[in-house]
XYZ file of C-alpha atoms in Angstrom:
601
model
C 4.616 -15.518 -11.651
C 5.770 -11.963 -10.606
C 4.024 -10.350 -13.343
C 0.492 -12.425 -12.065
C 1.468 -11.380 -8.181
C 1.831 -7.502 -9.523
C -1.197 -7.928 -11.425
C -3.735 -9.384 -8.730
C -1.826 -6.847 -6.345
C -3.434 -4.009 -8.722
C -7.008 -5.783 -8.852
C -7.248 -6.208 -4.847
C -6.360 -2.536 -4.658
C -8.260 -0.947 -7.287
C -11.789 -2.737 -5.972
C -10.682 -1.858 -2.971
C -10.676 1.960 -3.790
C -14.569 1.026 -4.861
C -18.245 1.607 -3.364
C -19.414 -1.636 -2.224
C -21.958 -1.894 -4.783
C -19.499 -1.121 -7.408
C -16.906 -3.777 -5.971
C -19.468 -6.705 -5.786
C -20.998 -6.050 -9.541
C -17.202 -5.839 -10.704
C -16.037 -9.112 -9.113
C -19.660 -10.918 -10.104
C -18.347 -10.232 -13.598
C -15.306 -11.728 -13.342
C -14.868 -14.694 -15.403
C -13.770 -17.146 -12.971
C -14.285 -19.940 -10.115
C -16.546 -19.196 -7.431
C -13.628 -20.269 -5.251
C -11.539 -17.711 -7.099
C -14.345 -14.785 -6.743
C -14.342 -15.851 -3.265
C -10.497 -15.068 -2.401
C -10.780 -12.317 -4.005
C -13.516 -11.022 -2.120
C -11.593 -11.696 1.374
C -8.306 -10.309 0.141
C -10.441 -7.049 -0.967
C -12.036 -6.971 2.536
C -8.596 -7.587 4.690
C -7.149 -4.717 2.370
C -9.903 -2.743 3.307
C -9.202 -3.763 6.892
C -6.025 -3.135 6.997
C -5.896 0.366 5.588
C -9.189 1.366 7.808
C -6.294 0.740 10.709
C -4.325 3.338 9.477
C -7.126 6.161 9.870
C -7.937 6.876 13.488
C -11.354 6.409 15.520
C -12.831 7.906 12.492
C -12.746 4.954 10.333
C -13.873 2.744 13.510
C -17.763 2.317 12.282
C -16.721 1.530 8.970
C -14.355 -1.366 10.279
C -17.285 -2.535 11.991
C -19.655 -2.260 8.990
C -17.247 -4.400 6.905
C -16.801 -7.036 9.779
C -20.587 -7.400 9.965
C -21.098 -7.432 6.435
C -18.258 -9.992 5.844
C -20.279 -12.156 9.234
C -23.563 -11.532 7.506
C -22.769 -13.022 3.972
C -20.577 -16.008 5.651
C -23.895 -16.462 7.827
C -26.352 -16.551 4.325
C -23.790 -18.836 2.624
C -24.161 -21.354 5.484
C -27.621 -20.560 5.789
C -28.442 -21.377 2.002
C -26.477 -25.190 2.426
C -28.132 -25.974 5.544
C -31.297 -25.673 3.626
C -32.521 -29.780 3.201
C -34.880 -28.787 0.393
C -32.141 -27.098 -1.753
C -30.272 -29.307 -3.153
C -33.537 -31.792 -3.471
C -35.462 -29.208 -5.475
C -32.521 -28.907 -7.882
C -32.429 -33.017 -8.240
C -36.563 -33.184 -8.372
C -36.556 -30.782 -10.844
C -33.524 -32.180 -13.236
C -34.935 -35.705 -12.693
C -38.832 -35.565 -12.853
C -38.941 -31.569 -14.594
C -41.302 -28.663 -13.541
C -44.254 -30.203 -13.305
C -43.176 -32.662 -10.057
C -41.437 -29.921 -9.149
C -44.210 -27.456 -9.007
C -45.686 -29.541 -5.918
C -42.825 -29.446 -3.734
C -42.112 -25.911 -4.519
C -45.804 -25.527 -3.104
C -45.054 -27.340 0.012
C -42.258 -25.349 0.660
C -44.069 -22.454 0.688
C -46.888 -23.692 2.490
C -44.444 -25.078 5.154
C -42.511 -21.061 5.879
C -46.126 -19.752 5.592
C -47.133 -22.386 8.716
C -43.968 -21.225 10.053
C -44.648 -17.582 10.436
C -47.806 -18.179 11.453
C -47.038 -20.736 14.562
C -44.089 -17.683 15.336
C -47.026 -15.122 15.667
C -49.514 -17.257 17.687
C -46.952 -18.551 19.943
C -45.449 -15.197 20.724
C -48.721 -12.985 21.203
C -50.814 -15.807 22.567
C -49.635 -18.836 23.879
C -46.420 -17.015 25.811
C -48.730 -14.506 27.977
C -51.059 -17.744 28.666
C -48.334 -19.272 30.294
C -47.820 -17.085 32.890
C -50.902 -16.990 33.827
C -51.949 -20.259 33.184
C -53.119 -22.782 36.500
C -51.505 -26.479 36.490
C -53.214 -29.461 35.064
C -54.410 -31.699 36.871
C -56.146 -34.507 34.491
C -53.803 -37.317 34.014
C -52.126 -38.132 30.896
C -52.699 -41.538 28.959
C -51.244 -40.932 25.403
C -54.295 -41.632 23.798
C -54.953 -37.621 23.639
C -52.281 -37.707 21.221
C -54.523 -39.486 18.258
C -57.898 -37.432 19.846
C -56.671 -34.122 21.259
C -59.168 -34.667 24.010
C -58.513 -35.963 27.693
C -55.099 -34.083 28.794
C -54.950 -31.737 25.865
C -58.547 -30.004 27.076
C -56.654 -28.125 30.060
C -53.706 -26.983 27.386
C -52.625 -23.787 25.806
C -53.599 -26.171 22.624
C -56.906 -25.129 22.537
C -59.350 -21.645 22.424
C -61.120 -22.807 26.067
C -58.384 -22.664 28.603
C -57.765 -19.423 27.671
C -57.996 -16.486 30.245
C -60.392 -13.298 29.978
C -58.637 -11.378 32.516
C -55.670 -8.723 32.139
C -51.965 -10.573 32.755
C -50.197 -8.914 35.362
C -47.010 -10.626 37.415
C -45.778 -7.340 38.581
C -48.573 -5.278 40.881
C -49.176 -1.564 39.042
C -46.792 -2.407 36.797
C -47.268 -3.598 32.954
C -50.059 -5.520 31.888
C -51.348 -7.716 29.162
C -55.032 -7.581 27.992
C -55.876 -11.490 26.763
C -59.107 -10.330 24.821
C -58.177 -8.108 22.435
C -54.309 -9.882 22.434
C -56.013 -12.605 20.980
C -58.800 -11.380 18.788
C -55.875 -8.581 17.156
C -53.196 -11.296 16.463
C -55.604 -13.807 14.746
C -56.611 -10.965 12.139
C -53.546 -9.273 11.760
C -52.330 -12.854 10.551
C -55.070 -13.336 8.043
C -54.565 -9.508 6.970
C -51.077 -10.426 6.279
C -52.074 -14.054 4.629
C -54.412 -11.753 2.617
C -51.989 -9.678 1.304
C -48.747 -12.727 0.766
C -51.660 -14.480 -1.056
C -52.615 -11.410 -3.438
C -49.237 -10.777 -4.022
C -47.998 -14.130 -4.425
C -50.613 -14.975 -7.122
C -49.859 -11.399 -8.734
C -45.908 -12.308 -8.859
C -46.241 -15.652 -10.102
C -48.900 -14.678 -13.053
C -46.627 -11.731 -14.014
C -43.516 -14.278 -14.102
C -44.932 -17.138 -16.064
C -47.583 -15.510 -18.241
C -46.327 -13.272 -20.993
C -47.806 -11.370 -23.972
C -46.027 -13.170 -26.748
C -44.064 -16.134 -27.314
C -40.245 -15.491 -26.989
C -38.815 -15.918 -30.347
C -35.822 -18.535 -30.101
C -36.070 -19.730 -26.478
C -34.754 -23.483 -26.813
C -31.517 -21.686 -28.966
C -30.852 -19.408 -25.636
C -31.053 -22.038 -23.291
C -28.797 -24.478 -25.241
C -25.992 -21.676 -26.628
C -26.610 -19.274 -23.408
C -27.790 -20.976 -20.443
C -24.596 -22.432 -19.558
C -22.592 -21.445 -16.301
C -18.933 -21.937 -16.673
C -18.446 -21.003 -12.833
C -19.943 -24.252 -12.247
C -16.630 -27.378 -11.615
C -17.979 -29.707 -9.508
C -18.698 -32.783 -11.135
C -21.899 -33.350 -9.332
C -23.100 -30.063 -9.964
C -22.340 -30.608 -13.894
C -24.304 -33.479 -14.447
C -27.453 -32.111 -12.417
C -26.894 -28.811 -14.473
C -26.814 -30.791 -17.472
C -29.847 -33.092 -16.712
C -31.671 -29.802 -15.605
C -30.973 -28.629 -19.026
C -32.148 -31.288 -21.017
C -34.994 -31.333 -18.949
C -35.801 -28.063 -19.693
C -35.260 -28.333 -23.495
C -37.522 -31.282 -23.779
C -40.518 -29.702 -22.149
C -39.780 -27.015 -24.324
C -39.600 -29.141 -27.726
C -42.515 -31.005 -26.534
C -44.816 -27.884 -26.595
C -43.469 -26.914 -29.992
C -44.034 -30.261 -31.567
C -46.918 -30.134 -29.652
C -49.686 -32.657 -32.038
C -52.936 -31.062 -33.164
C -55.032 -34.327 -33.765
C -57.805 -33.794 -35.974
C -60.655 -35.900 -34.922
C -64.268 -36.913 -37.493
C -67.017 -35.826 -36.389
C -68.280 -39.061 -34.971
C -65.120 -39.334 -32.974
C -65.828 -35.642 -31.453
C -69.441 -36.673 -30.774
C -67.615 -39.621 -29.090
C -65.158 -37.540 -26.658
C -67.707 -35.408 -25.836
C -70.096 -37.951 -24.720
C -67.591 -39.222 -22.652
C -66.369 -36.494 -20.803
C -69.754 -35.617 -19.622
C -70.458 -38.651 -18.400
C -67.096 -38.601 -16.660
C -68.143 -35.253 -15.290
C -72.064 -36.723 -14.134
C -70.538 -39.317 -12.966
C -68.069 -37.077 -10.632
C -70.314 -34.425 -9.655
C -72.717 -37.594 -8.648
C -69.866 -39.471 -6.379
C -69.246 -35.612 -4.924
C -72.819 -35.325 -3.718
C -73.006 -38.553 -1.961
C -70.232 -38.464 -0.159
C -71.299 -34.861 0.860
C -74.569 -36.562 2.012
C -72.843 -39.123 4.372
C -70.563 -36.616 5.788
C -73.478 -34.588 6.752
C -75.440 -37.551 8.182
C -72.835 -38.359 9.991
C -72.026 -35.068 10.829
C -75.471 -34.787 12.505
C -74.989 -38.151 14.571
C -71.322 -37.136 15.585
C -72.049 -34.751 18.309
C -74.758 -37.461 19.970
C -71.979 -40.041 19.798
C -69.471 -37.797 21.688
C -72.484 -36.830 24.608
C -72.737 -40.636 24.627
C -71.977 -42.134 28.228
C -69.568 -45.048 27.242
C -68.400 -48.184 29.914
C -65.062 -47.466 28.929
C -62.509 -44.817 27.106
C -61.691 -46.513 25.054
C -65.374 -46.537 23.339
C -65.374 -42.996 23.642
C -62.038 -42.461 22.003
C -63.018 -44.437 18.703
C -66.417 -42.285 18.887
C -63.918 -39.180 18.582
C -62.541 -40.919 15.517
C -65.223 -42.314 13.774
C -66.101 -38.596 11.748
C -62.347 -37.963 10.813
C -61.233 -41.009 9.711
C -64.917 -41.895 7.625
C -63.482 -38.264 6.244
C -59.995 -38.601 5.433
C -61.049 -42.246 3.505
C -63.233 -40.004 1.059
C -60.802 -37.658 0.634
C -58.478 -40.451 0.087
C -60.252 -43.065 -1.914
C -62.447 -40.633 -4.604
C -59.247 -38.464 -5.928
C -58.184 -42.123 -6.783
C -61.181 -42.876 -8.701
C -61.320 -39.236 -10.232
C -57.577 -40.006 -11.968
C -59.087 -42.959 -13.408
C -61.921 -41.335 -14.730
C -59.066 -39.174 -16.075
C -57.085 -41.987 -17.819
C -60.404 -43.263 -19.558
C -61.038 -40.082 -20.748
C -57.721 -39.929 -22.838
C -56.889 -36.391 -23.061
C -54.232 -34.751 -25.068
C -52.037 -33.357 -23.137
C -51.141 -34.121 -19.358
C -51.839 -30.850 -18.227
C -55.733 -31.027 -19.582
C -55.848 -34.241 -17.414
C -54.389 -32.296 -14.480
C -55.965 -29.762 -14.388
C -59.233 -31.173 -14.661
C -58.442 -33.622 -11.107
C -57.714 -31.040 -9.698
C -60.902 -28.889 -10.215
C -62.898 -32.309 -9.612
C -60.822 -32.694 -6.475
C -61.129 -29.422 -5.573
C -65.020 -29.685 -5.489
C -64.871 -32.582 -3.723
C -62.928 -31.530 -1.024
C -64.457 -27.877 -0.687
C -67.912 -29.460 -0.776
C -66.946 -31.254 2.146
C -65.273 -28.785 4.332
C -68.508 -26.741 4.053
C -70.436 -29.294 5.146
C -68.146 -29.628 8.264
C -68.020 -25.702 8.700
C -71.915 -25.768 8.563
C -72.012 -28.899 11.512
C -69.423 -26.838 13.548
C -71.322 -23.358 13.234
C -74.995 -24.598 13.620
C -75.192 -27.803 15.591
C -72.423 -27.511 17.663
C -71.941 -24.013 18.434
C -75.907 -24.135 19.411
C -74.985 -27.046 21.710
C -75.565 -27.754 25.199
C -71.737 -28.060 25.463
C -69.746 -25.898 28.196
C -67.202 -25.066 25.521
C -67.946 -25.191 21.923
C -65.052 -23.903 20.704
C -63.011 -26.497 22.140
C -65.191 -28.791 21.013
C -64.552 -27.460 17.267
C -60.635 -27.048 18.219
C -60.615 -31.183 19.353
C -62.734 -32.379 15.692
C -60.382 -30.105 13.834
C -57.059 -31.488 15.328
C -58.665 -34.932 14.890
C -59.003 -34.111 10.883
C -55.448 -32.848 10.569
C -53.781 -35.981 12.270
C -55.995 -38.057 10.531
C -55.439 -36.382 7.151
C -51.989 -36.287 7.992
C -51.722 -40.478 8.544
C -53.897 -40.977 5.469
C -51.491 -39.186 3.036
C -48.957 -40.950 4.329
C -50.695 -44.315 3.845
C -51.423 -42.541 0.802
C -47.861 -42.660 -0.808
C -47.159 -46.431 0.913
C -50.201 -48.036 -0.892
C -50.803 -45.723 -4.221
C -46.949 -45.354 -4.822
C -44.948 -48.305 -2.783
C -47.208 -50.870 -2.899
C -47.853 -49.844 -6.519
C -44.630 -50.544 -7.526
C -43.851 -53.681 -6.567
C -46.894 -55.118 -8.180
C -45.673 -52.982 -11.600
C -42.414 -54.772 -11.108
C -42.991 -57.990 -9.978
C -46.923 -59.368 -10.633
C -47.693 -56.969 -13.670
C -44.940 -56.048 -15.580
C -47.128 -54.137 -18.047
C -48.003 -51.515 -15.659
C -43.923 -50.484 -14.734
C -43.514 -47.914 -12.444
C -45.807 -45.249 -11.080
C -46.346 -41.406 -11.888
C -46.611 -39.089 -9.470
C -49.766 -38.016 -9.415
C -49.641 -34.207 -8.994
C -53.517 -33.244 -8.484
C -53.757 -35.389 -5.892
C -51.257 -34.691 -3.624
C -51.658 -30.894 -4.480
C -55.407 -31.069 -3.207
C -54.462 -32.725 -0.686
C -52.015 -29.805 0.529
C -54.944 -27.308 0.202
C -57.474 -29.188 2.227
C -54.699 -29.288 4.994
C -53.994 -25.587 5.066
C -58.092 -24.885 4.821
C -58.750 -27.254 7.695
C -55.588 -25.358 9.910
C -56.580 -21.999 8.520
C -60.026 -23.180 9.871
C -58.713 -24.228 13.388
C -56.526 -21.103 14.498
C -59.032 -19.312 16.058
C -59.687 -22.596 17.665
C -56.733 -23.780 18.399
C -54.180 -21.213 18.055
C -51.056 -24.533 18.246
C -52.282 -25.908 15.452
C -50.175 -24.217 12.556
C -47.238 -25.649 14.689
C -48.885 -29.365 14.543
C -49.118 -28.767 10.762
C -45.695 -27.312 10.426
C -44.284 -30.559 11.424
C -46.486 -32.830 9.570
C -45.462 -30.934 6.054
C -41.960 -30.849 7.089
C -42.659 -35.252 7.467
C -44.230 -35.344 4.507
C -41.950 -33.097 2.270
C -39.249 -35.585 3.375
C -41.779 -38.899 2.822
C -42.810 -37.506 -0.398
C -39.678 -37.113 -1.412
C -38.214 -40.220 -0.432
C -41.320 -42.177 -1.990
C -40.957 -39.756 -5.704
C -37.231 -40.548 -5.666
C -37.892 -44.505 -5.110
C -41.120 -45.354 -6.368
C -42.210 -43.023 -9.220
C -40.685 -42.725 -13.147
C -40.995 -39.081 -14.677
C -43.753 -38.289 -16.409
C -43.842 -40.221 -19.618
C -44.925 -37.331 -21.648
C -42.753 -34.477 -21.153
C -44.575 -31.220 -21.132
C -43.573 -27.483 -19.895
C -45.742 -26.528 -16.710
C -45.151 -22.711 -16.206
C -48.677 -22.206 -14.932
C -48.955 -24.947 -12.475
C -47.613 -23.197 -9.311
C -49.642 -20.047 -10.372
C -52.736 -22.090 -10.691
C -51.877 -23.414 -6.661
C -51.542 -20.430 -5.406
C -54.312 -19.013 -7.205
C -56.618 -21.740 -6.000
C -55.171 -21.629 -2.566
C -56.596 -17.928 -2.591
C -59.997 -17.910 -4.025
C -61.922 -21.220 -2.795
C -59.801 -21.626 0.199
C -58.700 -18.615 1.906
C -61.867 -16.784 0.916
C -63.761 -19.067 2.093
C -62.185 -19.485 5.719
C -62.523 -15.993 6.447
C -66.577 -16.518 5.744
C -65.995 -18.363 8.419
C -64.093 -16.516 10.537
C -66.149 -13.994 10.044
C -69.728 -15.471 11.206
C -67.850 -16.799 14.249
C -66.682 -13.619 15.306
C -69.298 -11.237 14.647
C -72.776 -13.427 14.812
C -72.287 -16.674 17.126
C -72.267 -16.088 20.965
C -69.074 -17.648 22.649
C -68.805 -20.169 25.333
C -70.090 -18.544 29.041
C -67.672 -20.837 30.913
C -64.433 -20.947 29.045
C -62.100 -18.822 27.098
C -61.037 -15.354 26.334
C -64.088 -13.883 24.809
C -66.724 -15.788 27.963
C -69.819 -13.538 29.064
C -69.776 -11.136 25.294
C -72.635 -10.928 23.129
C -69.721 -11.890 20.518
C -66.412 -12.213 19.978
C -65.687 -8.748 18.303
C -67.553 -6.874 21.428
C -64.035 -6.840 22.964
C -62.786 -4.839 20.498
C -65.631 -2.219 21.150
C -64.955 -2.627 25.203
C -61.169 -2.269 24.677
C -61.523 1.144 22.416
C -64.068 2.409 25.420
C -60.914 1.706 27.711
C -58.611 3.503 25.700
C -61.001 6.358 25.270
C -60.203 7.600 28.886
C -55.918 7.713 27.859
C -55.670 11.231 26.033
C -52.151 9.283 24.285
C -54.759 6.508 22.997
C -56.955 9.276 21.154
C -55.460 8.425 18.027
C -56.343 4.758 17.931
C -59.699 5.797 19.183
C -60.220 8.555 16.084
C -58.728 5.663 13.785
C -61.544 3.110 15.060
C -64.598 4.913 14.506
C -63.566 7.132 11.147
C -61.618 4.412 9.186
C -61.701 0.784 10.748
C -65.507 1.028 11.908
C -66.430 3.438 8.854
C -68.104 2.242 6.025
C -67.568 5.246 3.505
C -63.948 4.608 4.525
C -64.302 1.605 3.007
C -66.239 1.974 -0.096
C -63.438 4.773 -0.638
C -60.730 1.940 -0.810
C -62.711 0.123 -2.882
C -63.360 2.904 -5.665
C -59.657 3.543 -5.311
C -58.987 -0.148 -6.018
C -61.126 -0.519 -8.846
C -59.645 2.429 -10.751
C -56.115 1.208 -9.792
C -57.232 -1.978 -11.246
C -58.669 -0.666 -14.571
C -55.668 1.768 -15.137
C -53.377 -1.256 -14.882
C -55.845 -3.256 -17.721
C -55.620 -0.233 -19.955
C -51.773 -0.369 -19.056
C -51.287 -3.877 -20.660
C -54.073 -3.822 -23.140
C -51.930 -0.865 -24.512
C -48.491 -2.870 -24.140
C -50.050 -6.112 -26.191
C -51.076 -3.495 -28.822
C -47.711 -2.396 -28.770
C -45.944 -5.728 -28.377
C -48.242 -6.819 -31.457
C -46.959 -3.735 -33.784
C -43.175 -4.044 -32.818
C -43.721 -8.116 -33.205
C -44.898 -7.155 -36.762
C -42.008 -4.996 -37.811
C -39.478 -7.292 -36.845
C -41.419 -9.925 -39.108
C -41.265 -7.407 -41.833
């Protein structure tokens, strides 16, 4: 016992006599508890402590760094268990493997992404408003929650009760210019979306896309992979199922079947996948047609006098919800066409929903961004914008119900009849290109609606935070895992990836024809009385022209920002980055290939 005391004695002092990088790689490679690591740790640190004591006001700041430091890792360790998606991740993904998993790993990042971005309209937008903001004096009747009309019209919700004038509590002191406040914060956020989206898909592709095959994997994983650290039973037997999880999705794609089919049975499959595809592309195009029809009609129904409100209420909700029941009911009938198809693999079935869905639902969002941008915005209406703000919130709460009827009658409902009328059918799969779609026309539709309706990232925070919860209650209760086990390395990479290019891409089209070609509202919000919502950016660079400290925004407007050689330069630059980098890894699968061929030899 004394020879263990002198021995741990020596250990606490010499990694205390250590850099701090130095002392946390040395006890990391310790082979022992984390408990253990963790006493350790604190002995090391009250050593520390207690000899910094000893050294005079000198040593004071580096008391205080280790105090801090010690604070700041006890804060991330509670930080990381308060997490509620932690620990479900790690049972999704040891129960149901990656390919379930991918989703919710989706809607996780979807839900911080709404997060920063309700944080950055709040702050820059919605705070000023308030102070300047005059009371409200239409009554409240709780139906505005289902229509975001009525109440919500005089709110900070929406683009019209916004003001045009400088904020200013305090007389010649500080004050806060609405237009380009709001106009600035809106594009910084897509700049930054922009950029988390490009690198995003770049980080994923570069993590689960490689040159070659590793040689050996499923030996690694079941001789390596293990973490002795781990003693909690719990934690063993969700490491374990995570492990067998992973080995079977990795068998699976080695004993992956090549079926060789005659050529009458090719002629056969081919046949029917186009008329699958015909048959698709067909169902796309009319519901396209009735959106737009009733597109048309929608803004005559809402000029409509009604007798009573509660007429004109279910006139608000007759375009959303005819909306939300295609976008529910078709991706339904698309994995059926799937099933009849009989692919080989899940993933080919997959991914083809999802680029079915995919036109689906981007086929219809145009259509709606094509109503709101040339029939409404050329409207006899006071305030447009608003008007766009209210149909958009209506399609998010709408959307939002629908998935969650979604999951009670294609998952709960589902079950019970595979376990109590048909027993053939058993238990449900969760279907991943579905849901996933689903996610994507949400985050369009919001991406959509924050220059209308700078709130409504917060609305949609909370309804993915319901329905990562739901979802996962319903998966955990309802659903069997896949019953083909199959590695999906791609799957969040291929989210992302859409989430950038039809999605994103296509919302700043948008953003960009409202702001620079349609003509705001005269009587309502920030940008009232402009030829167009970017003319305060011209009016607030003429203000700053007259501040000799503002020159260098000024010279940065009109040479870079306003400068199109400045940005055909970026764009050579960019290209020639970009084919460097191809040479770059054209040249490494050359040399992957030769190095791959000598170990053979």
């Amino acid at each position: 016992f004394l020879l263990g005391f002198d021995a741990e004695e020596d250990l606490v002092g010499s990694l205390a006599s250590m850099s701090t990088n130095e002392r946390i790689k040395a006890i990391q490679k310790m082979p022992e508890t984390m408990r253990k690591k963790r006493e350790i740790r604190n002995k090391v640190l009250r050593e520390i402590t207690k000899k910094s004591r000893h050294r005079g006001a000198q040593c004071t700041q580096g008391t205080q760094g280790v105090s801090f430091r010690r604070f700041g890792n006890t804060l991330s360790e509670y930080f990381h268990q308060l997490q509620p998606w932690h620990k479900t991740l790690k049972i999704i993904g040891a129960e149901f493997g990656t390919s379930v998993l991918s989703y919710f790993v989706f809607l996780k990042w979807l839900l911080n992404l709404n997060i920063f971005s309700f944080l950055m309209n709040f702050g820059f937008i919605t705070v000023p408003q308030f102070l300047a903001a005059e009371p409200n004096n239409l009554s409240f009747t709780g139906l505005e929650l289902l229509t975001g009309a009525g109440y919500f019209q005089q709110t900070v919700l929406y683009y019209g009760f916004y003001t045009n004038a400088t904020i200013s509590k305090v007389e010649n002191g500080p004050s806060y210019n609405m237009q380009p406040a709001y106009i600035f914060t809106v594009g910084i956020y897509f700049v930054i979306c922009f950029l988390i989206l490009l690198f995003s898909v770049a980080r994923f592709f570069s993590r689960n896309f490689k040159l070659t095959k590793a040689v050996s994997v499923n030996a690694n994983k079941l001789l390596c992979t293990w973490d002795f650290n781990i003693t909690n039973e719990k934690a063993v037997k969700l490491q374990q199922k995570n492990l067998l999880t992973q080995i079977k999705e990795d068998l699976a794609e080695v004993n992956k079947e090549v079926l060789n089919f005659s050529v009458k049975e090719r002629v056969g499959r081919i046949a029917t996948h186009l008329l699958a595809w015909v048959v698709s592309l067909a169902t796309a195009v009319a519901a396209c047609a009735g959106v737009y029809f009733l597109s048309i009609n929608n803004l005559k129904l809402f000029m409509k006098g009604y007798s009573n409100d509660l007429q004109r209420q279910t006139a608000m909700l007759v375009l959303p919800v005819i909306v939300s029941l295609l976008n529910t009911l078709i991706p339904f009938f698309f994995s059926w066409l799937g099933h009849l198809e009989k692919f080989q693999t899940p993933g080919q079935h997959i991914y083809v929903t999802i680029i079915r869905n995919i036109i689906l639902k981007i086929s219809i969002v145009g259509i709606l961004c094509y109503y709101w941008l040339n029939i409404v915005a050329t409207s006899e209406s006071q305030c447009w914008e608003t008007l766009v703000g209210q149909d958009i919130y209506r399609l998010v709460l709408v959307d939002f119900i629908f998935c969650l009827l979604g999951s009670f009658f294609g998952e709960f409902l589902r079950r019970i009849i595979g376990t109590t009328v048909c027993m053939n059918l058993g238990l449900p799969e969760f279907d991943i290109g579905r849901n996933v779609l689903d996610l994507i026309y949400a985050q369009t539709l919001t991406w959509i609606g924050i220059l209308f309706s700078p709130l409504l990232p917060g609305i949609q925070m909370i309804a993915f935070l319901i329905v990562l919860f739901v979802k996962k209650v319903s998966l955990m209760r309802n659903c069997q895992p896949p019953r083909k086990v199959w590695r999906t390395a791609q799957m969040t990479t291929s989210f992302v990836f859409l989430l950038f290019c039809p999605s994103f891409l296509g919302v700043l089209s948008v953003i960009g024809v409202t702001v620079w070609r349609l003509k705001p509202s005269e009587e309502c919000g920030p940008f009232r009385g402009l030829p167009s919502m970017y003319a305060a950016v011209d009016e607030w660079i003429q203000i700053l022209e007259s501040y000799t400290v503002s020159k260098w925004v000024v010279w940065i407007y009109h040479n870079l920002i306003s400068s199109e050689l400045f940005f055909f330069i970026i764009s050579a630059v960019v290209l020639i980055v970009t084919y460097l980098y191809w040479q770059i890894i054209q040249a490494r699968k050359t040399m992957t290939k030769l190095l791959h061929n000598q170990i053979t030899n």
